[in-house]
Coordinates of C-alpha atoms in Angstrom, one line a residue:
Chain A
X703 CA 17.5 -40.9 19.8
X704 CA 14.7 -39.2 18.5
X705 CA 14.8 -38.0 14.4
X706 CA 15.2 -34.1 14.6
X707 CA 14.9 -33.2 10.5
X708 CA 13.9 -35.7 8.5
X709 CA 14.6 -35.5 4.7
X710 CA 13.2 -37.9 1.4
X711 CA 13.8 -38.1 -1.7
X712 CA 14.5 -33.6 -1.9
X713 CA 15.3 -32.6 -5.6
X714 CA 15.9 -29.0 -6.5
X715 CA 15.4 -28.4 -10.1
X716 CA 17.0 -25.2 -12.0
X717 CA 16.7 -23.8 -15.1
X718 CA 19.5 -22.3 -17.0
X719 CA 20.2 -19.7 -19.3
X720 CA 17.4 -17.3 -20.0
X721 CA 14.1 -17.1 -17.8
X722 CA 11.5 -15.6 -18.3
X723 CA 11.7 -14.8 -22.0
X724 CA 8.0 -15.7 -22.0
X725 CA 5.0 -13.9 -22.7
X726 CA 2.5 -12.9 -20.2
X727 CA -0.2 -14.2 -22.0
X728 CA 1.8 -17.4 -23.1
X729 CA 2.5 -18.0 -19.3
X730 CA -1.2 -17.8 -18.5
X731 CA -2.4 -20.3 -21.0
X732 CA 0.0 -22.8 -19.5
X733 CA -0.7 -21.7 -16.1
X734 CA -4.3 -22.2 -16.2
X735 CA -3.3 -25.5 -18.5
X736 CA -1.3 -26.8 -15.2
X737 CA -4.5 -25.7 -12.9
X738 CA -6.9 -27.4 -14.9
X739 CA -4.8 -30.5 -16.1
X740 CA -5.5 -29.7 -19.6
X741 CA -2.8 -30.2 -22.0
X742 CA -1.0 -27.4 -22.1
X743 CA -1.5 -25.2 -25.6
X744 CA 2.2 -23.7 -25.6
X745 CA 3.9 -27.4 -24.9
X746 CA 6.4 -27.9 -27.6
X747 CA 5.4 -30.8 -29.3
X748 CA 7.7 -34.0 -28.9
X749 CA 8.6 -32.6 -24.9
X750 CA 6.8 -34.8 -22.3
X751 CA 8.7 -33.7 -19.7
X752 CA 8.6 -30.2 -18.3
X753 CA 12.8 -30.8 -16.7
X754 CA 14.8 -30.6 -19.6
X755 CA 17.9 -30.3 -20.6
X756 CA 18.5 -26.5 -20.1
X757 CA 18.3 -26.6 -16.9
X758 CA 19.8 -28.8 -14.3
X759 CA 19.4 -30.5 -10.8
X760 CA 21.0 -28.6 -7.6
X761 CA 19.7 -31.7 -5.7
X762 CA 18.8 -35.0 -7.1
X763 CA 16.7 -37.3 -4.6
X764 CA 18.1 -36.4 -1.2
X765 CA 17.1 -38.8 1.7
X766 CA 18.8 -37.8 5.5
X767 CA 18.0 -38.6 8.6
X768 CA 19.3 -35.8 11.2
X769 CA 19.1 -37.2 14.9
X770 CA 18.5 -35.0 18.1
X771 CA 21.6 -33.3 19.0
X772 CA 24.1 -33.7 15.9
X773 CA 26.3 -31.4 14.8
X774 CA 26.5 -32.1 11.1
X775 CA 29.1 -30.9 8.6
X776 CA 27.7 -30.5 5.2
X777 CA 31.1 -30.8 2.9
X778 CA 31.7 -30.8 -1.0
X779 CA 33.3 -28.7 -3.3
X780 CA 31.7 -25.3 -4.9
X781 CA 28.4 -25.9 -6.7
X782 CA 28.2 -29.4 -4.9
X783 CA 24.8 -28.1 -3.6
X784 CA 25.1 -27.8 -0.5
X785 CA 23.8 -24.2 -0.1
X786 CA 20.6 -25.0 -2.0
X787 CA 20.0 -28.1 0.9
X788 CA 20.6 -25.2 3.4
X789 CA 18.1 -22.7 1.4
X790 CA 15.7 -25.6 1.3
X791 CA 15.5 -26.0 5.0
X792 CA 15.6 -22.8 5.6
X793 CA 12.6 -22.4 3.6
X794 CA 14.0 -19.9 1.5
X795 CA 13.0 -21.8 -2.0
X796 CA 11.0 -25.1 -2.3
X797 CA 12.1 -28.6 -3.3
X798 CA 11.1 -29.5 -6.9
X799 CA 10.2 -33.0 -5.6
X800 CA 10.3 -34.4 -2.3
X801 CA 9.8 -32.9 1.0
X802 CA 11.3 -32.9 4.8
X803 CA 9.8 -33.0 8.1
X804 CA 10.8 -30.6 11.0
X805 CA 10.9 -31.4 14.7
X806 CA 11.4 -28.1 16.6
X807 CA 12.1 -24.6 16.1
X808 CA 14.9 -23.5 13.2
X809 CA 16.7 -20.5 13.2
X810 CA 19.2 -20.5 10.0
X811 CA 21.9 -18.3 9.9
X812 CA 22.8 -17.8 6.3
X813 CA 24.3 -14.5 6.8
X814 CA 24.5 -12.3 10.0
X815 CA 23.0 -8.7 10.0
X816 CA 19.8 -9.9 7.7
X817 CA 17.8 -7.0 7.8
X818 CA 19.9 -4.2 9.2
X819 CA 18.6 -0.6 8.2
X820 CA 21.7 1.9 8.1
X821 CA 19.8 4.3 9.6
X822 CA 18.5 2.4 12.9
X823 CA 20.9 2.5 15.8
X824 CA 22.8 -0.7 16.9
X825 CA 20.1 -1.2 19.6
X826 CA 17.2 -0.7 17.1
X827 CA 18.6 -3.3 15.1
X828 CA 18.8 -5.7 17.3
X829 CA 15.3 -5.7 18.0
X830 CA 15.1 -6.1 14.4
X831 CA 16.9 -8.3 13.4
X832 CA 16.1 -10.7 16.3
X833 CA 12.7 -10.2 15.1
X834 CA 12.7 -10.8 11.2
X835 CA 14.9 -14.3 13.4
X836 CA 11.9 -14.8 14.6
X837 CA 12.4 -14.0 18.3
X838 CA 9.9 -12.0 19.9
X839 CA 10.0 -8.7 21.1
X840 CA 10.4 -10.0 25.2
X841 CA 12.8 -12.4 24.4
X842 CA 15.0 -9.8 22.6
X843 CA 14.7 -7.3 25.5
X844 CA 15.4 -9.8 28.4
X845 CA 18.6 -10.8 26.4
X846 CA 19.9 -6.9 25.2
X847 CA 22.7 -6.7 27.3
X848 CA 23.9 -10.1 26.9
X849 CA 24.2 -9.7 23.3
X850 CA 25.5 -6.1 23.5
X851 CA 28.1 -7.6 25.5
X852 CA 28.8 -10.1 23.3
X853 CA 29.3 -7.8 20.6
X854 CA 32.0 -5.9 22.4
X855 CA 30.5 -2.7 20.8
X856 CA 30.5 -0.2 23.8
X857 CA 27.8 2.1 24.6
X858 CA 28.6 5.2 22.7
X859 CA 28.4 3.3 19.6
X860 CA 25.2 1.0 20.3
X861 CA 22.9 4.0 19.9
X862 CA 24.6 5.4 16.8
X863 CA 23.3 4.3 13.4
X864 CA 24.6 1.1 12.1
X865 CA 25.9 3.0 9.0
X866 CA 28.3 4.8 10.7
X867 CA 30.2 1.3 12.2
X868 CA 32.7 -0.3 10.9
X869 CA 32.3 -3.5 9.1
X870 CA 33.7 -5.4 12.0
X871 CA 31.5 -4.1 14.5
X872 CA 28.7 -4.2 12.0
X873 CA 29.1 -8.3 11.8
X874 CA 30.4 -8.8 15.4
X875 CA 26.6 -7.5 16.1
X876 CA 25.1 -9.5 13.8
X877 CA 26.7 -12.3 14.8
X878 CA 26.0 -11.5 18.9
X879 CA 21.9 -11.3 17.5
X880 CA 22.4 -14.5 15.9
X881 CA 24.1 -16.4 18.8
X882 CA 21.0 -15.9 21.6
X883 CA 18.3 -17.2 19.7
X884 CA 17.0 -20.1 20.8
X885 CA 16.0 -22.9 18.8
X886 CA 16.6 -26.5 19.0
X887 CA 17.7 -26.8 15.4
X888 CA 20.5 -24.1 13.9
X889 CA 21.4 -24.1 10.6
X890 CA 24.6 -22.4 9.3
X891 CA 26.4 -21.8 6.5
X892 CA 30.0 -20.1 6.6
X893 CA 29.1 -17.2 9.0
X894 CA 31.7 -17.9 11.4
X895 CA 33.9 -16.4 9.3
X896 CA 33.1 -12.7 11.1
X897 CA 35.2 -10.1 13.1
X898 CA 39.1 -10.3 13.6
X899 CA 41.0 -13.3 15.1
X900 CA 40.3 -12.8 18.7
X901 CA 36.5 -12.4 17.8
X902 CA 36.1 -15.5 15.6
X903 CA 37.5 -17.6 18.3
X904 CA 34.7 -16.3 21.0
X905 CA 32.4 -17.0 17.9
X906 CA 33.6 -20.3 17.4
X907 CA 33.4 -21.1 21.2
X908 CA 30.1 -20.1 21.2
X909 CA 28.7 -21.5 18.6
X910 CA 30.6 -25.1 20.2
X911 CA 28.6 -23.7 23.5
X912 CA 25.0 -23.4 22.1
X913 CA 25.4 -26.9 20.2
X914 CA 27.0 -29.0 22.9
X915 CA 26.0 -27.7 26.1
X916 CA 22.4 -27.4 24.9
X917 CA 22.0 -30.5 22.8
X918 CA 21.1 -28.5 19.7
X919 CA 21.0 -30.1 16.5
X920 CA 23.4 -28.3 14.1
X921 CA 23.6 -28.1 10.7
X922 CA 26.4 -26.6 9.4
X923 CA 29.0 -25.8 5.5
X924 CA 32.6 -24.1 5.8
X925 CA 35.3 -24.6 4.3
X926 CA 37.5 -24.4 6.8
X927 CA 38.3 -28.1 8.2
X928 CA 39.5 -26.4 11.7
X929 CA 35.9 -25.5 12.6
X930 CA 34.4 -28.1 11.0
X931 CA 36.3 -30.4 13.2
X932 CA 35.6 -28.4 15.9
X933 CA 32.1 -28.2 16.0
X934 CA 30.7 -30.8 14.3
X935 CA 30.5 -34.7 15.3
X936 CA 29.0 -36.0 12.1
X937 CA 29.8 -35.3 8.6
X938 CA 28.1 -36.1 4.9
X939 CA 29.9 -35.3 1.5
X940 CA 27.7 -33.5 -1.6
X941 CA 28.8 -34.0 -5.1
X942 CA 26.7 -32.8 -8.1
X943 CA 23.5 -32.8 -5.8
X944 CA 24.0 -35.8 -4.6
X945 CA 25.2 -37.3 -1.0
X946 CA 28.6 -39.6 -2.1
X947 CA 29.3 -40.0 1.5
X948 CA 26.6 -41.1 4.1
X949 CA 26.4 -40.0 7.3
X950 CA 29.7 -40.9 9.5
X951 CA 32.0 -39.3 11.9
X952 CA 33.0 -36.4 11.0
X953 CA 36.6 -37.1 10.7
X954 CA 35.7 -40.2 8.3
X955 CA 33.6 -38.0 6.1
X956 CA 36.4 -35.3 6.3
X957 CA 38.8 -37.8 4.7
X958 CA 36.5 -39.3 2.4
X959 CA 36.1 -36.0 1.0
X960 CA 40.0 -35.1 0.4
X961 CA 40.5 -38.2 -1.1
X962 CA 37.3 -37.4 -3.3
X963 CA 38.6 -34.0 -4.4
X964 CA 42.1 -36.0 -4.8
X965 CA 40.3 -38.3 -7.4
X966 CA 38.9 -35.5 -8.6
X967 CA 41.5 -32.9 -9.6
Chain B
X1148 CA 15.1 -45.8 15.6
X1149 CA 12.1 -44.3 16.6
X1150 CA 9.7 -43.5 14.2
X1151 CA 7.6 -40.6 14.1
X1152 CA 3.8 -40.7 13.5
X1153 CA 3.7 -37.8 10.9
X1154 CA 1.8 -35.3 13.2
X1155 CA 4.4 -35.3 15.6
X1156 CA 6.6 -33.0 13.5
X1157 CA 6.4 -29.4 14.0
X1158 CA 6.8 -28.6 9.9
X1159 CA 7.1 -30.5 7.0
X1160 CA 7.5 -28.6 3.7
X1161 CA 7.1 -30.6 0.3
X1162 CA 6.9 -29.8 -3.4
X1163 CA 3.2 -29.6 -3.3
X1164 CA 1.3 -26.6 -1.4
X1165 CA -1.9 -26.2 -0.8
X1166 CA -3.9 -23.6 -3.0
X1167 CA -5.7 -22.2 0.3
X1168 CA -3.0 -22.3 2.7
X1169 CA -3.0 -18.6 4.1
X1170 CA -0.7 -19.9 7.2
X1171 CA -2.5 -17.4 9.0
X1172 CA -1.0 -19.2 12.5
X1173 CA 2.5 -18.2 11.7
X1174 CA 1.7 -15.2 11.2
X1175 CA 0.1 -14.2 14.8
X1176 CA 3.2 -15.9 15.6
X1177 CA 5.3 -13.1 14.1
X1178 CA 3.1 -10.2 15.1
X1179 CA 6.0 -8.6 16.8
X1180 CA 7.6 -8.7 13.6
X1181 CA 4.6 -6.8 12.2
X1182 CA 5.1 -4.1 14.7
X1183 CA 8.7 -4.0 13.9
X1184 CA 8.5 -3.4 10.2
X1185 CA 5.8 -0.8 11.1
X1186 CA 7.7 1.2 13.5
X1187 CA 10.9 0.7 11.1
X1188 CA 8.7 1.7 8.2
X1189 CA 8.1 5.1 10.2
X1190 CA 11.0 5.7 11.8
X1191 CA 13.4 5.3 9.4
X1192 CA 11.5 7.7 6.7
X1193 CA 12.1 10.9 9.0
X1194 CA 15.6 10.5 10.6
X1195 CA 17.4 13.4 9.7
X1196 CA 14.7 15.6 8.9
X1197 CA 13.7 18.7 10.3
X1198 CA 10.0 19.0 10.0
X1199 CA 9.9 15.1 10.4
X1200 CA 6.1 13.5 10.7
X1201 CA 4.6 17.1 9.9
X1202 CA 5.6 16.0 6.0
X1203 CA 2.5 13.9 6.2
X1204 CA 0.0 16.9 6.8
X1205 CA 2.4 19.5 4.3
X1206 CA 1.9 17.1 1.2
X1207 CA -1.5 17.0 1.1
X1208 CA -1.8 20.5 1.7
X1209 CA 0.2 21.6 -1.2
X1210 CA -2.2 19.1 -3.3
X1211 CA -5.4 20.3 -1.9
X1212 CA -3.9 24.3 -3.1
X1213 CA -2.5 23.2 -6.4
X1214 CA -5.3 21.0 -7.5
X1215 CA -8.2 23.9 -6.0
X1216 CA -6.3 26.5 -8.2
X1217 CA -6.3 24.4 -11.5
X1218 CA -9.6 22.1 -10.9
X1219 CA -11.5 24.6 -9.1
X1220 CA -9.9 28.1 -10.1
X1221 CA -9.3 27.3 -13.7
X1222 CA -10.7 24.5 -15.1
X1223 CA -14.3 25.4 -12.8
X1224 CA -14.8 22.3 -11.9
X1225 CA -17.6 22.1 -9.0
X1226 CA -17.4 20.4 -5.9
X1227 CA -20.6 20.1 -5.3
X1228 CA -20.9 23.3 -2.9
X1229 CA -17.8 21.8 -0.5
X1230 CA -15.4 23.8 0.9
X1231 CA -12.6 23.8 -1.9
X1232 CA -10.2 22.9 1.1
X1233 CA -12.3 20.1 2.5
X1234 CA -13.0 18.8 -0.6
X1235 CA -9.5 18.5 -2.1
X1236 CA -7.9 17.9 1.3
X1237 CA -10.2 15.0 2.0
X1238 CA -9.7 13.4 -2.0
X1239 CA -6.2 13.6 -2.0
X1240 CA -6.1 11.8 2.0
X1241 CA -8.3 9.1 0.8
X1242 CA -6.9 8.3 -2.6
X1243 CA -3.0 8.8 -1.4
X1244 CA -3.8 6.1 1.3
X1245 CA -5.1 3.6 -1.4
X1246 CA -2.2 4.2 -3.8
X1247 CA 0.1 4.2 -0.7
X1248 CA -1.0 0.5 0.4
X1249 CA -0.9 -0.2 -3.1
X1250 CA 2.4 1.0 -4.3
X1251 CA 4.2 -0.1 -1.3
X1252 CA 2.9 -4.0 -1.4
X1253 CA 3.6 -3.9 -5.0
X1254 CA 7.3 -3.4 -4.7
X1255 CA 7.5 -6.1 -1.8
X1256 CA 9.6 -8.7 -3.7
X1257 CA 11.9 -6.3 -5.5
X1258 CA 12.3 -4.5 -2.2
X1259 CA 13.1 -7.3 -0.3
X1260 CA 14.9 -10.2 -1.9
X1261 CA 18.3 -9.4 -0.1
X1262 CA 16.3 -10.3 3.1
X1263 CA 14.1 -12.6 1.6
X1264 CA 16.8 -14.5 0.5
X1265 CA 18.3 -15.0 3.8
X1266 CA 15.7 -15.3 6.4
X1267 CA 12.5 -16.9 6.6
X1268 CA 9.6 -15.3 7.8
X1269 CA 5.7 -15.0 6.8
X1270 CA 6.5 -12.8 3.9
X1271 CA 2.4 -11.4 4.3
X1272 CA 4.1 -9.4 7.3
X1273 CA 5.6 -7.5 5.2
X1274 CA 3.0 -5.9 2.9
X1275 CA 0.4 -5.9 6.5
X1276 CA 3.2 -3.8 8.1
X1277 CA 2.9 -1.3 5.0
X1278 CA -0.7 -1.2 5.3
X1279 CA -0.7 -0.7 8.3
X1280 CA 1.8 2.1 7.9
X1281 CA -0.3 4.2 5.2
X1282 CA -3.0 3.5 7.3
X1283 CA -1.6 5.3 10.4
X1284 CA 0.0 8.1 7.5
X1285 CA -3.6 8.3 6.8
X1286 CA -5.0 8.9 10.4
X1287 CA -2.3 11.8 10.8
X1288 CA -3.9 13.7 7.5
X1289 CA -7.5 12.7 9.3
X1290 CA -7.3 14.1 12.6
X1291 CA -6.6 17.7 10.6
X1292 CA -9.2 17.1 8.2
X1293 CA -11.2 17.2 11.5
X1294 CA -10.2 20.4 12.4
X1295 CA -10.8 21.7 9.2
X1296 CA -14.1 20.0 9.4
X1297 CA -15.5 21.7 12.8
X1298 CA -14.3 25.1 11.8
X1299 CA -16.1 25.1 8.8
X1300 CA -19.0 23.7 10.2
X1301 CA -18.5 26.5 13.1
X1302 CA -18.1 29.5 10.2
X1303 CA -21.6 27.8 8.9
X1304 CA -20.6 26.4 6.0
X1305 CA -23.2 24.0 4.2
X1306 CA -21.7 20.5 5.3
X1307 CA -23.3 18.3 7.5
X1308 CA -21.4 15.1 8.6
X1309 CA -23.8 11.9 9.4
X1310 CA -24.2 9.1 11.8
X1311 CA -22.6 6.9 9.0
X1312 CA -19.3 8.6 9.4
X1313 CA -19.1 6.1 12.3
X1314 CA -18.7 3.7 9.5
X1315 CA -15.6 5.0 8.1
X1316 CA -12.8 2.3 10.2
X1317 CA -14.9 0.2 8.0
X1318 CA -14.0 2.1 5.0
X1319 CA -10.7 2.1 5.5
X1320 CA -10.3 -1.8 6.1
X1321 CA -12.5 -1.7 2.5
X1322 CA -10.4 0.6 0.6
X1323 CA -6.7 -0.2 2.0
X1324 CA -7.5 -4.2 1.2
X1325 CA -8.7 -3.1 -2.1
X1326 CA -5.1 -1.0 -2.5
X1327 CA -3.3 -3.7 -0.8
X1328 CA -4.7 -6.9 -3.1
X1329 CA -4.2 -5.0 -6.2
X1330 CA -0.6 -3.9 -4.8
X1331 CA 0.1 -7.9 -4.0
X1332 CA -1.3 -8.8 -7.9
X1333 CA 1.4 -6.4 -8.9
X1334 CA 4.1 -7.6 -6.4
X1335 CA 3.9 -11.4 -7.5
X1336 CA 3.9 -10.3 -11.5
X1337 CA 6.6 -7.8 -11.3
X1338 CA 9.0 -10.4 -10.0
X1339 CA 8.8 -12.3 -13.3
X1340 CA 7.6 -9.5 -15.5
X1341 CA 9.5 -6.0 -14.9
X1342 CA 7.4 -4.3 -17.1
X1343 CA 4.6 -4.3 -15.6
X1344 CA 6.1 -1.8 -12.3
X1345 CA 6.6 0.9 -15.3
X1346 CA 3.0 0.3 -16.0
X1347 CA 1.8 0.4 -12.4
X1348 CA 3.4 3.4 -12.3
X1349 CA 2.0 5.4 -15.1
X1350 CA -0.9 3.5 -14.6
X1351 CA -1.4 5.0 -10.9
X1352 CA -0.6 8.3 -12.0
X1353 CA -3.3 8.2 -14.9
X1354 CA -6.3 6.4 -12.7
X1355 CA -6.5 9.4 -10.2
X1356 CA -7.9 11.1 -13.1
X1357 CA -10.6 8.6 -13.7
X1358 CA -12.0 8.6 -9.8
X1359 CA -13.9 10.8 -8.3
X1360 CA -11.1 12.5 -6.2
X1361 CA -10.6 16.3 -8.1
X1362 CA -14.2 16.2 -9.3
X1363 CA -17.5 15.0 -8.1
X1364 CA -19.6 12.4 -9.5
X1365 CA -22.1 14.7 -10.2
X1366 CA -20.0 16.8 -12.6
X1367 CA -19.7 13.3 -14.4
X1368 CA -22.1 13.7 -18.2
X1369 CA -24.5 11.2 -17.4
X1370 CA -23.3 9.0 -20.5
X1371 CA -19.7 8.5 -18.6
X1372 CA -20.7 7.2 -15.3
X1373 CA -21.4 3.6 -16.6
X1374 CA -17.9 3.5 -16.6
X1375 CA -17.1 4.6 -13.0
X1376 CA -18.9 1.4 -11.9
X1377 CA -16.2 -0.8 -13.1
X1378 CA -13.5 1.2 -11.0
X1379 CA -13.8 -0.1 -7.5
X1380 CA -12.2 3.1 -5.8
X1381 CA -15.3 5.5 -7.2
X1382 CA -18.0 4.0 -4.6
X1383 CA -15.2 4.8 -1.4
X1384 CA -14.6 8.1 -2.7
X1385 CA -18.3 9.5 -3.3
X1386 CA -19.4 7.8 0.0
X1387 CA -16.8 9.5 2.1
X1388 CA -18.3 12.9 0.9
X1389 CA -21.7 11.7 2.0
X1390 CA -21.0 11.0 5.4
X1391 CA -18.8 13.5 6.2
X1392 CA -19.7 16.7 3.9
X1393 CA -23.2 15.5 3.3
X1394 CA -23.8 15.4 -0.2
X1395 CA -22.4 13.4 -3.1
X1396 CA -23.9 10.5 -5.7
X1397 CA -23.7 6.8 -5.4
X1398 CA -25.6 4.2 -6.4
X1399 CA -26.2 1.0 -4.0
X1400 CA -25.1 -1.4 -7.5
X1401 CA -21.7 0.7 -7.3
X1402 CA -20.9 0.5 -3.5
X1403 CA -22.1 -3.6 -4.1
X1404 CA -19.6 -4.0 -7.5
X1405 CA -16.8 -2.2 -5.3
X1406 CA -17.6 -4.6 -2.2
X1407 CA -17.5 -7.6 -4.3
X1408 CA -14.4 -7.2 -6.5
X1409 CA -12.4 -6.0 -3.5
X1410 CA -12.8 -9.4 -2.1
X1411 CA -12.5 -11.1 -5.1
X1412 CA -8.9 -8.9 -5.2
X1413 CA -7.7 -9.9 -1.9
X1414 CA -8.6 -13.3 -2.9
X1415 CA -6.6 -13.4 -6.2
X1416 CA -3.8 -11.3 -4.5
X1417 CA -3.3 -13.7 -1.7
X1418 CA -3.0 -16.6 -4.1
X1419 CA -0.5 -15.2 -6.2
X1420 CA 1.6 -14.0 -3.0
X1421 CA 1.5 -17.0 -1.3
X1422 CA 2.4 -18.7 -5.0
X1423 CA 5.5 -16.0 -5.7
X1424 CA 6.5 -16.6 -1.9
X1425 CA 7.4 -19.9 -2.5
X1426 CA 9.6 -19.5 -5.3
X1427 CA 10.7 -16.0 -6.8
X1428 CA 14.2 -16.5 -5.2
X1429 CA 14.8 -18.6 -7.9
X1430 CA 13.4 -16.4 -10.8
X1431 CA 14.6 -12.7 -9.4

């Protein structure tokens, strides 16, 4: 099996408390300092390094080695760090330290309905929102009526402005956008959790669609073990920023991670 | 375990970036997206209006009258024998384009971190899709400064357009980069230093008054105009007049010091975008 996402050594570094108290001018001096690789004139004396203690690291020296078609569940408690892994590969914020290789296209699902405008109809949005997903315009329209009917939202409401819907149809849609894009790599983090029962388990037995019938590789955090156990094959446990539990079946990383949070609390 | 030679991946992201790395691929990549913030960008502005895109023709209008009456009327303040309509009319188009591209780019971060924070995309799409959106604003107010133009020119009026007015896509490329780098300066400092959108604002409000846009360069004491060469929006201004009205003042060193610090701008403002891109979701 061929490596899909390939990840070493990722750190994410955060600083606490107060930013940005600085000066403008203060900031430039040290900017130019960093540019230059003169010592910077604003370092406090005695500090070497720039990561103190104020701050602290979201992820310390990640390594992970996704193959082509896994479905892997991303577990560990709040603040364990796994939505700053999931922000890092989907590019939303760079690593402090380390970096990770791609093979194929990612579409990340972090929320559904990114990018709706209340005052664009349902079918305005979706080209929209498919398109800040990074699907082009064709691709959008050859797949309209498939999503529309996926998002059970009939078509009285589909040209009427988003504002108008109700927050179930609102995410039902969102969701339907999210479900046809293709990529070989999907990232997602607790979206499933969208629409009333009947809907979540079509959304669920989508989502177990796209990734096993089309050999996706699936990266994926919820906290509820149902799903997880349902979609994913795989499994790795997060603790302060750091993987605790390698990559295993999913079942074996499902019960590391109870006993973990057992030894924890 | 195959392992991959490191050009067989399709991304890699690391800790370090590359200065110079404009990504300019991706970007063609998301050009649909440009068109889709564009059309959403107009679309969205007039739903539920009445007079809908007509607002872009009334708002200059109302300038051109109130700024005639208190420049022209009151303060008599020449225009260098233009028609007081053409004149303001064709001032307040040109400089409501640049502060257009600039105001919207500057707010791009701000604007957009709920999405930004979600989704990736080229984030340059966004403040193209602006420009691109005063820019077509722009071309609405242009096409009736046209008719203007030809029925003064038909009730003989003393303006004469030139061949040069051929020129003016050109112009706009010039003065809606100039609007747009210092817009992107502003976008990538604003995220870390509110302030400064308070000062853009007042700042903005303030500079119209030091361009050429009520007045003529040639109403400028001669003492002064030193100083209009260091603002890069004077040489766009006074040029438009020449090539379409026929008469104005510029200097060749103004038109060159406007040339060059636009690109040098754009330059900076690229940088610092591509810089902020990468991580003002952690600062905002």
């Amino acid at each position: 099996m061929a490596t899909a996402v390939k990840i070493e050594n990722l750190s994410k570094y955060y600083r606490l408390g107060v930013i940005n108290n600085g000066v403008l001018w203060q900031d430039m001096q040290s900017y130019f300092a960093r540019l230059f690789n003169v010592e910077d004139p604003n370092k406090e004396i005695g500090r070497e390094e720039v990561y103190d203690k104020e701050g602290f690291w979201a992820l310390s020296g990640i390594d992970l080695e996704i193959e082509q078609g896994d479905r892997v569940a991303i577990m560990g408690r709040n603040g364990a760090g796994k939505s700053t892994l999931l922000r890092i590969l989907s590019r939303i914020t760079v690593p402090t330290k380390g970096c990770f290789h791609v093979k194929g296209r990612i579409a990340s699902l972090l929320e559904v309905g990114t990018g709706f405008h209340r005052e664009l109809t349902g079918r305005e949005n979706i080209f929209m929102n498919g398109a800040i997903l990074g699907m082009k315009r064709r691709e959008v329209a050859r797949k309209l009526d498939e999503i529309i009917a996926f998002s059970e939202i009939d078509h009285h409401h589909i040209d009427t402005p988003v504002k108008r819907y109700s927050s179930g149809m609102y995410v039902r849609l969102g969701f339907a956008i999210a479900a046809h894009l293709e990529s070989e790599i999907l990232i997602a983090d607790e979206v499933l959790a969208v629409g009333d029962i009947a809907f979540r388990q079509k959304a669920i037995g989508k989502m177990n669609e796209l990734s096993k019938e089309y050999g996706r590789t699936v990266l994926f955090v919820s906290h509820m073990p149902g799903i997880v156990y349902q979609l994913c094959n795989k499994g790795i446990v997060l603790e302060h920023g750091k993987v605790t539990v390698e990559m295993c079946p999913v079942e074996e990383a499902g019960t590391k991670y109870l006993e973990l949070i057992g030894t924890v609390e | 375990m195959v392992i991959m030679e490191p050009e067989q991946w399709d991304l890699t992201v690391s800790s370090r970036h590359k200065l110079l790395d404009f990504k300019l691929r991706e970007l063609i990549r998301y050009r649909d997206l440009i068109l889709m913030f564009f059309w959403r960008d107009f679309v969205t502005v007039y739903k539920q209006t009445v007079l809908g895109p007509l607002w872009y023709i009334i708002s200059p209008l109302c300038s051109t009258l109130v700024y005639a009456f208190a420049f022209g009327n009151i303060a008599g303040i020449g225009t260098d024998g233009i028609p007081s309509l053409l004149f303001y009319y064709g001032g307040t188009m040109l400089w409501t384009y640049f502060s257009t591209c600039l105001n919207s780019a500057s707010g791009i971060f701000l604007a957009n971190a709920d999405t930004f924070g979600k989704v990736y995309f080229p984030r340059l799409a966004v403040p193209i899709a602006t420009t691109f959106s005063s820019l077509f604003k722009m071309l609405i107010q242009f096409a009736m400064l046209m008719v203007f133009l030809v029925y003064f020119i038909a009730t003989g009026s003393p303006v004469r357009p030139s061949a040069s007015a051929l020129l003016f896509p050109l112009m706009l490329l010039w003065l809606g980069a100039l609007g747009t780098g210092v817009g992107m300066i502003f976008s990538a400092l604003t995220t870390k230093y509110r302030d400064l959108s308070h000062v853009l604002a007042l700042g903005l409000q303030l500079a119209m008054y030091i361009t050429p846009v009520v007045y003529p360069l040639s109403q400028v004491p001669e003492n002064f105009r030193i100083y209009f060469y260091f603002n890069p929006v004077s040489a766009p201004m006074e040029l438009f007049r020449i090539w379409f009205y026929g008469v104005g003042t510029v200097p060749n060193e103004m038109i060159m010091i406007s040339l060059v610090s636009t690109a040098v701008i754009v330059f900076v403002g690229l940088i610092l975008f591509y810089q902020t891109e990468r991580t003002f979701m952690d600062v905002i």
